[in-house]
Rosetta silent file (secondary structure, phi, psi, omega in degrees, C-alpha in Angstrom):
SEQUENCE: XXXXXXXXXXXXXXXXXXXXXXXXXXXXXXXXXXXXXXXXXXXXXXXXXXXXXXXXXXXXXXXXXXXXXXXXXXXXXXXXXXXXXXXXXXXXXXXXXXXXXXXXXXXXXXXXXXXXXXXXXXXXXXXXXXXXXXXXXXXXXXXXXXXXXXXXXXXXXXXXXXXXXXXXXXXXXXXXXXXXXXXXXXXXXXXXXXXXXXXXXXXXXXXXXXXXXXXXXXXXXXXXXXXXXXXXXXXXXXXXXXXXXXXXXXXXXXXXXXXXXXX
SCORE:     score description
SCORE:     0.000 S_00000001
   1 L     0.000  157.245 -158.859   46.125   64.487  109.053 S_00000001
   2 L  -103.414  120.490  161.174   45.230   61.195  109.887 S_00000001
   3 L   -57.348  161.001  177.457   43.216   61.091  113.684 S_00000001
   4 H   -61.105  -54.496 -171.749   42.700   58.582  116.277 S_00000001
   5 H   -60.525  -43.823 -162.411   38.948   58.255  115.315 S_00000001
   6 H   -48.854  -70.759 -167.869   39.954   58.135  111.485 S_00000001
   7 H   -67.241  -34.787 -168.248   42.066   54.660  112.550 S_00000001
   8 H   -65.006  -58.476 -158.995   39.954   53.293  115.578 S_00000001
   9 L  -110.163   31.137  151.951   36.762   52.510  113.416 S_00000001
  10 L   -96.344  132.303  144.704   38.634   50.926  110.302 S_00000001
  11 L   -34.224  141.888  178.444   38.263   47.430  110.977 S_00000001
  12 L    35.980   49.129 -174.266   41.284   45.398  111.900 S_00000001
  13 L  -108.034    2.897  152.199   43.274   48.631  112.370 S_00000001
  14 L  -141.502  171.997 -151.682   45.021   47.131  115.172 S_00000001
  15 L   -72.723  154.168 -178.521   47.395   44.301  115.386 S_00000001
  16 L   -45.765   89.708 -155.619   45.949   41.260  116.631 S_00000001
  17 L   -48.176  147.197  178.466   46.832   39.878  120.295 S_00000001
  18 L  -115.189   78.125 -144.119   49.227   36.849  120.266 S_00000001
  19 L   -45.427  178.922  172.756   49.372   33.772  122.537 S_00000001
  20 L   -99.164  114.326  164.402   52.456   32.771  124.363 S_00000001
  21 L   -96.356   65.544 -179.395   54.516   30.249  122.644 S_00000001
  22 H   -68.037   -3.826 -173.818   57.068   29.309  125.279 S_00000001
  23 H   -76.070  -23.884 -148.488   58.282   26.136  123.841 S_00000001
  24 H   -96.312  -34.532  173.557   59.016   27.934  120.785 S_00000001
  25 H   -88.417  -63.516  172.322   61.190   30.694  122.848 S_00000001
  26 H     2.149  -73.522 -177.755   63.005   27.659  124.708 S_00000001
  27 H   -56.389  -52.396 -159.430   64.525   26.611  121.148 S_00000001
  28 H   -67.412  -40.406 -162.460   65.354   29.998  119.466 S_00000001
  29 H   -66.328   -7.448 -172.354   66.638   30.999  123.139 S_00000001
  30 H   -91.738  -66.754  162.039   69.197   27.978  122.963 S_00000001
  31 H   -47.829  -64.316  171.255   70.065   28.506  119.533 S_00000001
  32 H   -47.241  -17.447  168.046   70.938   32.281  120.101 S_00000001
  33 H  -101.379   -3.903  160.382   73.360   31.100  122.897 S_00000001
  34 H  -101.377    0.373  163.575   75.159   29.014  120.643 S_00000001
  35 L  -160.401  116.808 -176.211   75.730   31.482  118.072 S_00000001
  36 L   -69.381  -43.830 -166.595   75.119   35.037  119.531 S_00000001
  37 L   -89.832   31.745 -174.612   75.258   36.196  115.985 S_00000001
  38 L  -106.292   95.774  163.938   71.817   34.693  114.747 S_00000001
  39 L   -86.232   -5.607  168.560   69.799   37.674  115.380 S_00000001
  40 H   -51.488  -68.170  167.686   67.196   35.956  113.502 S_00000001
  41 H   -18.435  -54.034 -175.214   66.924   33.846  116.756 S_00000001
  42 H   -64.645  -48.223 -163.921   65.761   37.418  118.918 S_00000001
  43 H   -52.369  -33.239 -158.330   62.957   38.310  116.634 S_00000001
  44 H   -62.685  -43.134 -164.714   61.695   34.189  117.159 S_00000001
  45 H   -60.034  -59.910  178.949   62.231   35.049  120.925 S_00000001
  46 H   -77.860   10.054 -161.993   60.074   38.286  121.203 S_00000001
  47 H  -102.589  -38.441 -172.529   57.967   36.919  118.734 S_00000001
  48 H   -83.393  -47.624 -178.144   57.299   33.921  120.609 S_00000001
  49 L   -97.649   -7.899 -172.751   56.520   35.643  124.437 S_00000001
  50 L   -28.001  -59.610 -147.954   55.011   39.178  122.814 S_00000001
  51 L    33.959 -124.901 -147.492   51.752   37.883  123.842 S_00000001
  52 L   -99.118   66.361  169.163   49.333   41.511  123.605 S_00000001
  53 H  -105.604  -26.626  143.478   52.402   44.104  123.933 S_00000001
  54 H   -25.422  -61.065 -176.858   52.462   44.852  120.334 S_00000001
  55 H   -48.289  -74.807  165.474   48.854   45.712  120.460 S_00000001
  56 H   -45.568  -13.923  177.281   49.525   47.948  123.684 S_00000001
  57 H   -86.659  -49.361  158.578   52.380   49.731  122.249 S_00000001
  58 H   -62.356  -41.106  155.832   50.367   50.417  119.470 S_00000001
  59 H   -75.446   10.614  171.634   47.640   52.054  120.749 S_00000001
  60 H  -101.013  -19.808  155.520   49.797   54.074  123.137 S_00000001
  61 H   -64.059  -68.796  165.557   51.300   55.376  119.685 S_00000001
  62 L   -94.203   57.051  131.711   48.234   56.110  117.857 S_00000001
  63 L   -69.497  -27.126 -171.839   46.803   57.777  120.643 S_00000001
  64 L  -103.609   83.884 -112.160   49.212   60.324  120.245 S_00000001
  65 L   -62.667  -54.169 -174.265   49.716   63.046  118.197 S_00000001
  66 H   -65.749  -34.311 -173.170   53.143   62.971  116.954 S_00000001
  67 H   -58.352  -49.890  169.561   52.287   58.785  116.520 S_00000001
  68 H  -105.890   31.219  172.805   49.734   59.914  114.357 S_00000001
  69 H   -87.297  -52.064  159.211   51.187   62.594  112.090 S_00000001
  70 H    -5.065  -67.594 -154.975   53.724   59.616  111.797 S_00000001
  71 L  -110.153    1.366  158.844   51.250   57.380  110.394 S_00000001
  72 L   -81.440  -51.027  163.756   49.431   60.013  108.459 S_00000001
  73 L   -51.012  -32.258  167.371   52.400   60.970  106.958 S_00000001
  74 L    77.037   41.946 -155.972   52.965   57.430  105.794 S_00000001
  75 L   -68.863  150.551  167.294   56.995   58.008  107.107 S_00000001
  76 L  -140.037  100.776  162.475   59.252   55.414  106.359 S_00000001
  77 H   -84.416   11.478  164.747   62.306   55.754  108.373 S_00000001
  78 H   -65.327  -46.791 -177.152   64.344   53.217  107.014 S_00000001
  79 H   -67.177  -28.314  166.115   64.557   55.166  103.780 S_00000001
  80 H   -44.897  -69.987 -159.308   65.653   58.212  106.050 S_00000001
  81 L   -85.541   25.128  157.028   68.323   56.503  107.558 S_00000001
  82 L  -102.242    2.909 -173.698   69.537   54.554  104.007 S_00000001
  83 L  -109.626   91.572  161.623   70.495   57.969  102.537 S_00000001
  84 L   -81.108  -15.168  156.074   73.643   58.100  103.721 S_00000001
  85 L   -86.792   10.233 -166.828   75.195   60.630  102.049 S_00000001
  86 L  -110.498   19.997 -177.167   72.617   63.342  103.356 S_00000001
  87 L  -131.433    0.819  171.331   73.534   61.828  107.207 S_00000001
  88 L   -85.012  -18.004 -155.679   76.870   62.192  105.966 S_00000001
  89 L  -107.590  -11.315  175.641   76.827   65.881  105.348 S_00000001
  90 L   -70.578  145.174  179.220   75.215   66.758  108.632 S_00000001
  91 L   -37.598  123.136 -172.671   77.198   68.680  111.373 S_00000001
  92 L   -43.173  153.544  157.487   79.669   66.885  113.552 S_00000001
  93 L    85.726  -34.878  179.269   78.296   66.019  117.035 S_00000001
  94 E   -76.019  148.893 -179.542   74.641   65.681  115.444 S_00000001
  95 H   -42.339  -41.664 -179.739   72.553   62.366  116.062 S_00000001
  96 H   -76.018  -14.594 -172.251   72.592   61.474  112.107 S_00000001
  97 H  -100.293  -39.955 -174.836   76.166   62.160  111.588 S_00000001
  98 H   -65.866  -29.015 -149.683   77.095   60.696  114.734 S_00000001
  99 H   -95.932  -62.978  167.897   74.606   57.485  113.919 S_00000001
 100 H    -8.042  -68.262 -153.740   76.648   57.726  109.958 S_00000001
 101 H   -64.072  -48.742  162.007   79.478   57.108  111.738 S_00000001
 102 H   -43.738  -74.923 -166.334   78.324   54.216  113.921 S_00000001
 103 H   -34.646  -78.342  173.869   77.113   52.342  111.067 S_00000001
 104 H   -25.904  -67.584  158.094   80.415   52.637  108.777 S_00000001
 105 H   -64.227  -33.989  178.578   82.557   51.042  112.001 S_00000001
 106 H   -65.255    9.310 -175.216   79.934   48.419  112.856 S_00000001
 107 L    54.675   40.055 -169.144   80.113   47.581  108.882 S_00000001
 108 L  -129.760  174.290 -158.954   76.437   47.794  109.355 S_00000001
 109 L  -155.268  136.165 -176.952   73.745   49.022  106.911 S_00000001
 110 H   -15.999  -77.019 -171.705   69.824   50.720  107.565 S_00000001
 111 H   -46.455  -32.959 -108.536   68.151   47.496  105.856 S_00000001
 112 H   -92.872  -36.502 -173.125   70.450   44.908  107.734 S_00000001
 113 H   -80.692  -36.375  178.561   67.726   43.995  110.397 S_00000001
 114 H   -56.607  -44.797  173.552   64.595   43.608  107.775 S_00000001
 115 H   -78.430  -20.608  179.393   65.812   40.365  106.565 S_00000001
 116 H   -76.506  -26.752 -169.693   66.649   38.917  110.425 S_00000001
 117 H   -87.251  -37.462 -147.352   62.671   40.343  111.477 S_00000001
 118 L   -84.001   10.662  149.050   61.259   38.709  108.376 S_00000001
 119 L   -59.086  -25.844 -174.438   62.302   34.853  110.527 S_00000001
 120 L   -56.917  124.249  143.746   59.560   35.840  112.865 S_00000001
 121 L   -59.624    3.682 -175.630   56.545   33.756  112.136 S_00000001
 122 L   -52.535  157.302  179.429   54.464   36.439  113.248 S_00000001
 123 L   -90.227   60.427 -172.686   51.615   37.665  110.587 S_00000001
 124 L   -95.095   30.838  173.241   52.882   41.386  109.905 S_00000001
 125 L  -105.340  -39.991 -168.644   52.015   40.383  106.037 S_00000001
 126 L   -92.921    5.841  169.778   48.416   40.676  107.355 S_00000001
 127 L   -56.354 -172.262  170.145   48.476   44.196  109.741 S_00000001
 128 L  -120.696  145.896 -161.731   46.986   46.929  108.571 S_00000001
 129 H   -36.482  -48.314 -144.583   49.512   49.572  107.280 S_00000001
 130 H   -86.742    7.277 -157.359   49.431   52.230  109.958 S_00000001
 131 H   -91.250  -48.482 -152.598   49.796   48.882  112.430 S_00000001
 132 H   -60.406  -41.594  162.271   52.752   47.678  109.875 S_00000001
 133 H   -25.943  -81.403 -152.140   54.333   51.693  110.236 S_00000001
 134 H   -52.145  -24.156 -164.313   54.581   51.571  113.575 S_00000001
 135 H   -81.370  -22.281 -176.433   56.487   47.804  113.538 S_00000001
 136 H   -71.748  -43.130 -144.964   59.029   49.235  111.187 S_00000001
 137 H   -81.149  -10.088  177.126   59.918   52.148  112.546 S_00000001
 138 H   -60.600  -51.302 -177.977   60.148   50.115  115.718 S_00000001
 139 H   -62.214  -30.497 -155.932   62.969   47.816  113.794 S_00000001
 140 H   -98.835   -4.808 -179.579   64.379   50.077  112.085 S_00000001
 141 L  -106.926   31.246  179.321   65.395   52.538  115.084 S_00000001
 142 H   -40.362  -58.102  176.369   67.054   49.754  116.702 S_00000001
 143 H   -67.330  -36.064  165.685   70.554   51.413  115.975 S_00000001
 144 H   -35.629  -70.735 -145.492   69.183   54.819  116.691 S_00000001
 145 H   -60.731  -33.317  172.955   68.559   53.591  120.038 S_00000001
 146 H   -37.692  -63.951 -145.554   72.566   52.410  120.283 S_00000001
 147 H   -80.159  -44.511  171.020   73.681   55.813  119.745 S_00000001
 148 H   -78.564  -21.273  171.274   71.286   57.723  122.110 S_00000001
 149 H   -83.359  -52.887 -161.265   71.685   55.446  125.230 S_00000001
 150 L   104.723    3.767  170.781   75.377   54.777  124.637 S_00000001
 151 L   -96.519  144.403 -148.117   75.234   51.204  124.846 S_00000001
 152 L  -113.241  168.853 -165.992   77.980   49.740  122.200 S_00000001
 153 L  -105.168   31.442  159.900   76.728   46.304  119.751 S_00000001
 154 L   -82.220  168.585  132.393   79.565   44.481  122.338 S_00000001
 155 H    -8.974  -96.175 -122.438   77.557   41.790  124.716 S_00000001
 156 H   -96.901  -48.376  163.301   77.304   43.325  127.746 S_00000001
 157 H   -55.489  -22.620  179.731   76.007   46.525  125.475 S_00000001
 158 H   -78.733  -28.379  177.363   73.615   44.546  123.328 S_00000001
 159 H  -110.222   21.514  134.547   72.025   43.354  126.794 S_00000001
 160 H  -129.663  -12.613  115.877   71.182   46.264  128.279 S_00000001
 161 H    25.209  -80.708 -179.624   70.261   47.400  125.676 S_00000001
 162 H   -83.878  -36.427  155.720   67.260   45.329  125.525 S_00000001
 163 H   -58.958   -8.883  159.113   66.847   46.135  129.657 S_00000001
 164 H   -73.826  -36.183 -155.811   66.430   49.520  128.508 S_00000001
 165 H   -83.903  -73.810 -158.474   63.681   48.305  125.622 S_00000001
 166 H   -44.142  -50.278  178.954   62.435   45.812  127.853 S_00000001
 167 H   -65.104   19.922 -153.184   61.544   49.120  130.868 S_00000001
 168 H  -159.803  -43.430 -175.991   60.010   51.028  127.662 S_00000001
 169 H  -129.436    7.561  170.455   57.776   48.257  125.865 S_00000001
 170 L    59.620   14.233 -176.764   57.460   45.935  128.750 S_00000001
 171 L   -93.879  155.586 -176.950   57.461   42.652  126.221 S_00000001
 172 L   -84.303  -13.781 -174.806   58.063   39.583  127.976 S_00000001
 173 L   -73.393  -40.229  173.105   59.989   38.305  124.918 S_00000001
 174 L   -87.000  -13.277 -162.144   62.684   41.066  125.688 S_00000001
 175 L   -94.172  -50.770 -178.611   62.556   40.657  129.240 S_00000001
 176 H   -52.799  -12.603 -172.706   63.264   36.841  128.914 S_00000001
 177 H   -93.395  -33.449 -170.939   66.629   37.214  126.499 S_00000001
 178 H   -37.428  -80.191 -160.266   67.507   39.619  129.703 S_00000001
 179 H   -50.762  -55.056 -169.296   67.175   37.099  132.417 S_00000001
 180 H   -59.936  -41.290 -163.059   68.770   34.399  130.484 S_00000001
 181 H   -67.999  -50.644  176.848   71.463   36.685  128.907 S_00000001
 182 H   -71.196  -52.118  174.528   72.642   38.312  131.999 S_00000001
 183 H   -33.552  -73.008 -170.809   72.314   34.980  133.738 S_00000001
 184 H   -79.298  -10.024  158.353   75.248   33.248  131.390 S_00000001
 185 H   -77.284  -28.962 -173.962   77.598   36.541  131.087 S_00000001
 186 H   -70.723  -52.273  160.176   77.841   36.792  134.813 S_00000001
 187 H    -5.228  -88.739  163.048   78.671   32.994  134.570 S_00000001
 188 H   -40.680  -39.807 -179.222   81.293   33.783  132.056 S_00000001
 189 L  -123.743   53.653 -148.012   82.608   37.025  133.665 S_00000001
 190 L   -64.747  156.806 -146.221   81.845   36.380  137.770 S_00000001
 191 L    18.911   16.557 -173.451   82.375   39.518  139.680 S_00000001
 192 L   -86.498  -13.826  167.596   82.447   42.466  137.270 S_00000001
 193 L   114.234   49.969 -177.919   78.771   43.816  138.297 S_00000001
 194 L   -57.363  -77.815 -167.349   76.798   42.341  134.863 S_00000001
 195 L   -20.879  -50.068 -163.259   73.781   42.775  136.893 S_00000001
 196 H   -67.937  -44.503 -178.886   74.235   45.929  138.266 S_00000001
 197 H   -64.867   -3.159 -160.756   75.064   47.358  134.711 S_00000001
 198 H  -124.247  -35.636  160.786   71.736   45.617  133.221 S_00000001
 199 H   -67.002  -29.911 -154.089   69.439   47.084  136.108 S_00000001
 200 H   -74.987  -48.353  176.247   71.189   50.177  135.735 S_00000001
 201 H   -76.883    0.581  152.847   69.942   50.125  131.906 S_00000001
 202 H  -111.517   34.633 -170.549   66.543   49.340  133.004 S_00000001
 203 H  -115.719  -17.756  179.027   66.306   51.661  135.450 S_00000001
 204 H   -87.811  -31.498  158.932   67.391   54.424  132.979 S_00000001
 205 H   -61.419  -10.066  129.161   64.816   53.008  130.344 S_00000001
 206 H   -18.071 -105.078  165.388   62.356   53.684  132.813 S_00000001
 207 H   -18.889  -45.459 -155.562   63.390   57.350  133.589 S_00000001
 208 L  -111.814  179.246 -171.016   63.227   58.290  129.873 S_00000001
 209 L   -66.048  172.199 -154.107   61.136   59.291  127.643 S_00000001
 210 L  -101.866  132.606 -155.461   59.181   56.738  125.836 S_00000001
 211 H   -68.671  -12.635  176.978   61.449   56.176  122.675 S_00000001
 212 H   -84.156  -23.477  152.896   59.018   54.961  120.177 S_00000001
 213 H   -83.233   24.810 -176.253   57.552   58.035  119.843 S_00000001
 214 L   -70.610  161.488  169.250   60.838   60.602  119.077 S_00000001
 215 L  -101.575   77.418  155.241   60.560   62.230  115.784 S_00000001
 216 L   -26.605  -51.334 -177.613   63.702   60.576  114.657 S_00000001
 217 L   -53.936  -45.755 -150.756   63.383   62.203  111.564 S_00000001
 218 L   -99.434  -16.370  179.622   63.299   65.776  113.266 S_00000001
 219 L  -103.487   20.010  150.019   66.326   64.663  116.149 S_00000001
 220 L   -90.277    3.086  153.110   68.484   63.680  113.776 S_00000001
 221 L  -103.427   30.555  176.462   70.003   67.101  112.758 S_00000001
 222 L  -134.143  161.427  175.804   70.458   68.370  116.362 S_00000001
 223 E   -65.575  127.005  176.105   73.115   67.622  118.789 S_00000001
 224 H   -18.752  -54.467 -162.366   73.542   64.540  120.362 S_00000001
 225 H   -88.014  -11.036  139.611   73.904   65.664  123.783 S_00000001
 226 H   -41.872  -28.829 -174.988   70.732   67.753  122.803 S_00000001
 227 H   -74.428  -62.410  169.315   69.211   64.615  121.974 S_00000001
 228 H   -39.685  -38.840 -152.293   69.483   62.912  125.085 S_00000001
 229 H  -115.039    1.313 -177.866   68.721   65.573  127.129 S_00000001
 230 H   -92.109  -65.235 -177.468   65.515   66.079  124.961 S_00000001
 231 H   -65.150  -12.423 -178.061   64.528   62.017  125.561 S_00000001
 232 L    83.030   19.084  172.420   65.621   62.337  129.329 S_00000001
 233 L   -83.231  142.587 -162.807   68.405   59.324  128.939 S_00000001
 234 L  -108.878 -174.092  131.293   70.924   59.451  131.436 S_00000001
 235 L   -27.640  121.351  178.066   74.394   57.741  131.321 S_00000001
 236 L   -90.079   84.624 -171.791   75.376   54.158  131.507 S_00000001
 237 H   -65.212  -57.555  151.057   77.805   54.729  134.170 S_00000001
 238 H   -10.469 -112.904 -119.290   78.128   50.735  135.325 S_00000001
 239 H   -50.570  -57.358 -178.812   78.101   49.954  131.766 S_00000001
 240 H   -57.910  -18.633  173.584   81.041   52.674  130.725 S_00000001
 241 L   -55.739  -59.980 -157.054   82.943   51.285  133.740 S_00000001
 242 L   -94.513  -46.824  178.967   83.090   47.333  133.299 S_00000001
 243 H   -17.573  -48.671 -156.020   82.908   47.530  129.244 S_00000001
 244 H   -91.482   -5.136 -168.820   86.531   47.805  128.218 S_00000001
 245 H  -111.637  -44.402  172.037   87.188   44.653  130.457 S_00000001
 246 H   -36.684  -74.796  163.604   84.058   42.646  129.110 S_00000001
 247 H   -15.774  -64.353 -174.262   84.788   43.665  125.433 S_00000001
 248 H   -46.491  -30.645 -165.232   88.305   42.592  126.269 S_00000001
 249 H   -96.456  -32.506  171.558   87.273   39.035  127.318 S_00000001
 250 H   -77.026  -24.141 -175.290   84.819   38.433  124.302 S_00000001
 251 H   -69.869  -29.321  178.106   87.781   38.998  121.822 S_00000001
 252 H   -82.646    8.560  164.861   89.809   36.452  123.698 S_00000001
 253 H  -112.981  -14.575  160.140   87.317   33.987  123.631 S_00000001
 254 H   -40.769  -59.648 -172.671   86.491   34.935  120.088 S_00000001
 255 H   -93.016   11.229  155.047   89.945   34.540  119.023 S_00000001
 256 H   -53.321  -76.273  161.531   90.086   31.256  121.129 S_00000001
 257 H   -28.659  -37.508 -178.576   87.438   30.109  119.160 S_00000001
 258 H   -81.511  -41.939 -164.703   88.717   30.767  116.040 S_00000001
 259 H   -74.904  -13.463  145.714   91.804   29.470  116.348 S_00000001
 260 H   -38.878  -64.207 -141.596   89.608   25.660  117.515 S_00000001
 261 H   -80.676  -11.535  169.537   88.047   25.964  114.210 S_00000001
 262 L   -81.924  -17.443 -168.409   91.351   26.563  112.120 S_00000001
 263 L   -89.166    0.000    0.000   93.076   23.967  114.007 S_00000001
């Protein structure tokens, strides 16, 4: 098995600290509010304010024992979670079958985020693998993360979302899509409690356990509500409240919009 000391005195075995480009988040943060659905845009964002939280996240992974069985192991969960018929065949109610299921209605697929990360100009060509590990499995449990909090790929779920990530990795890059994000949905939806629902998800990212180390691999054939109650995540009560009226409000400005651009 691969050890702390094993990685700590290979040269360049962790990733490299990263100024702060704010001019750089400014733009991408502009662009992503005029088309929400450039996700390309988020990576530029956290990519752009990370400054050293990458670094710190990594060493609070391979510090750890399960982080480095992980990275000994050489895991790749994106090919776990592309084998879809073996997450198909798992027991109702369990995290991979439940996670199956998400994917198939969002129309959304394992890989789908790997070409939107690779806009970042960051230099993840040049980590060093068990550095490079850790960034994947970071990307790639993105959706994961959907399923076990309970926040939905609507707005007002996609942004707490990231106030849960943001109380859990602390990047300033995530914290900054918050503040802006919440800022122009309250705008948009004035009195439904945005706020309250977007502390409320970082006060439960807080509370839980810290998510980049689950054994994904090993929670995805146990029950959901097993899952949850394994990471300590609590309920987005705010969020489950106000949702169906939010939701409600982006399709009618959706199908506002569309019906602009047809005219």
């Amino acid at each position: 098995m691969t050890t702390i000391s094993d990685i700590s005195t290979k040269s360049g075995s962790r990733p490299a600290r990263k100024r702060i480009e704010p001019l750089k988040a400014i733009r991408a943060i502009r662009a992503l509010i005029a088309d929400k659905e450039d996700t390309g845009q988020v990576f530029r964002i956290i990519d752009a304010l990370s400054g050293g939280s990458d670094e710190r996240m990594f060493g609070r992974f391979i510090a750890n024992e399960t982080g480095q069985r992980i990275v000994g192991e050489k895991r790749s969960l994106l090919a776990t979670l592309c084998d879809r018929e073996r997450l198909s065949r798992l027991p109702e109610g369990t995290l991979g079958r439940i996670y199956h299921e998400f994917m198939a209605v969002e129309n959304l697929t394992a890989d789908g985020l790997v070409e939107a990360s690779a806009e970042a100009p960051r230099r993840y060509g040049e980590m060093p693998e068990a550095a490079t590990i850790f960034r994947d499995r970071m990307r790639d449990s993105h959706d994961l993360w959907h399923v076990t909090t309970g926040y939905g790929r609507d707005g007002l779920g996609e942004l707490c979302l990231l106030a849960f990530t943001y109380a859990q990795t602390r990047n300033r890059g995530i914290g900054f899509i918050v503040l802006v994000g919440a800022r122009v949905a309250t705008k948009q939806a004035p009195g439904l409690g945005i706020w309250r629902a977007v502390r409320e998800g970082y006060r439960l990212g807080k509370a839980a356990q810290w998510l980049p180390l689950a054994d994904w691999e090993t929670l995805l054939s146990l029950p959901l509500a097993d899952v949850r109650a394994r990471l300590g995540i609590g309920a987005p009560v705010i969020y489950q409240r106000i949702e169906p009226i939010t939701s409600a409000a982006e399709k009618t400005k959706m199908a506002g919009q569309g019906m602009k651009t047809a005219a």
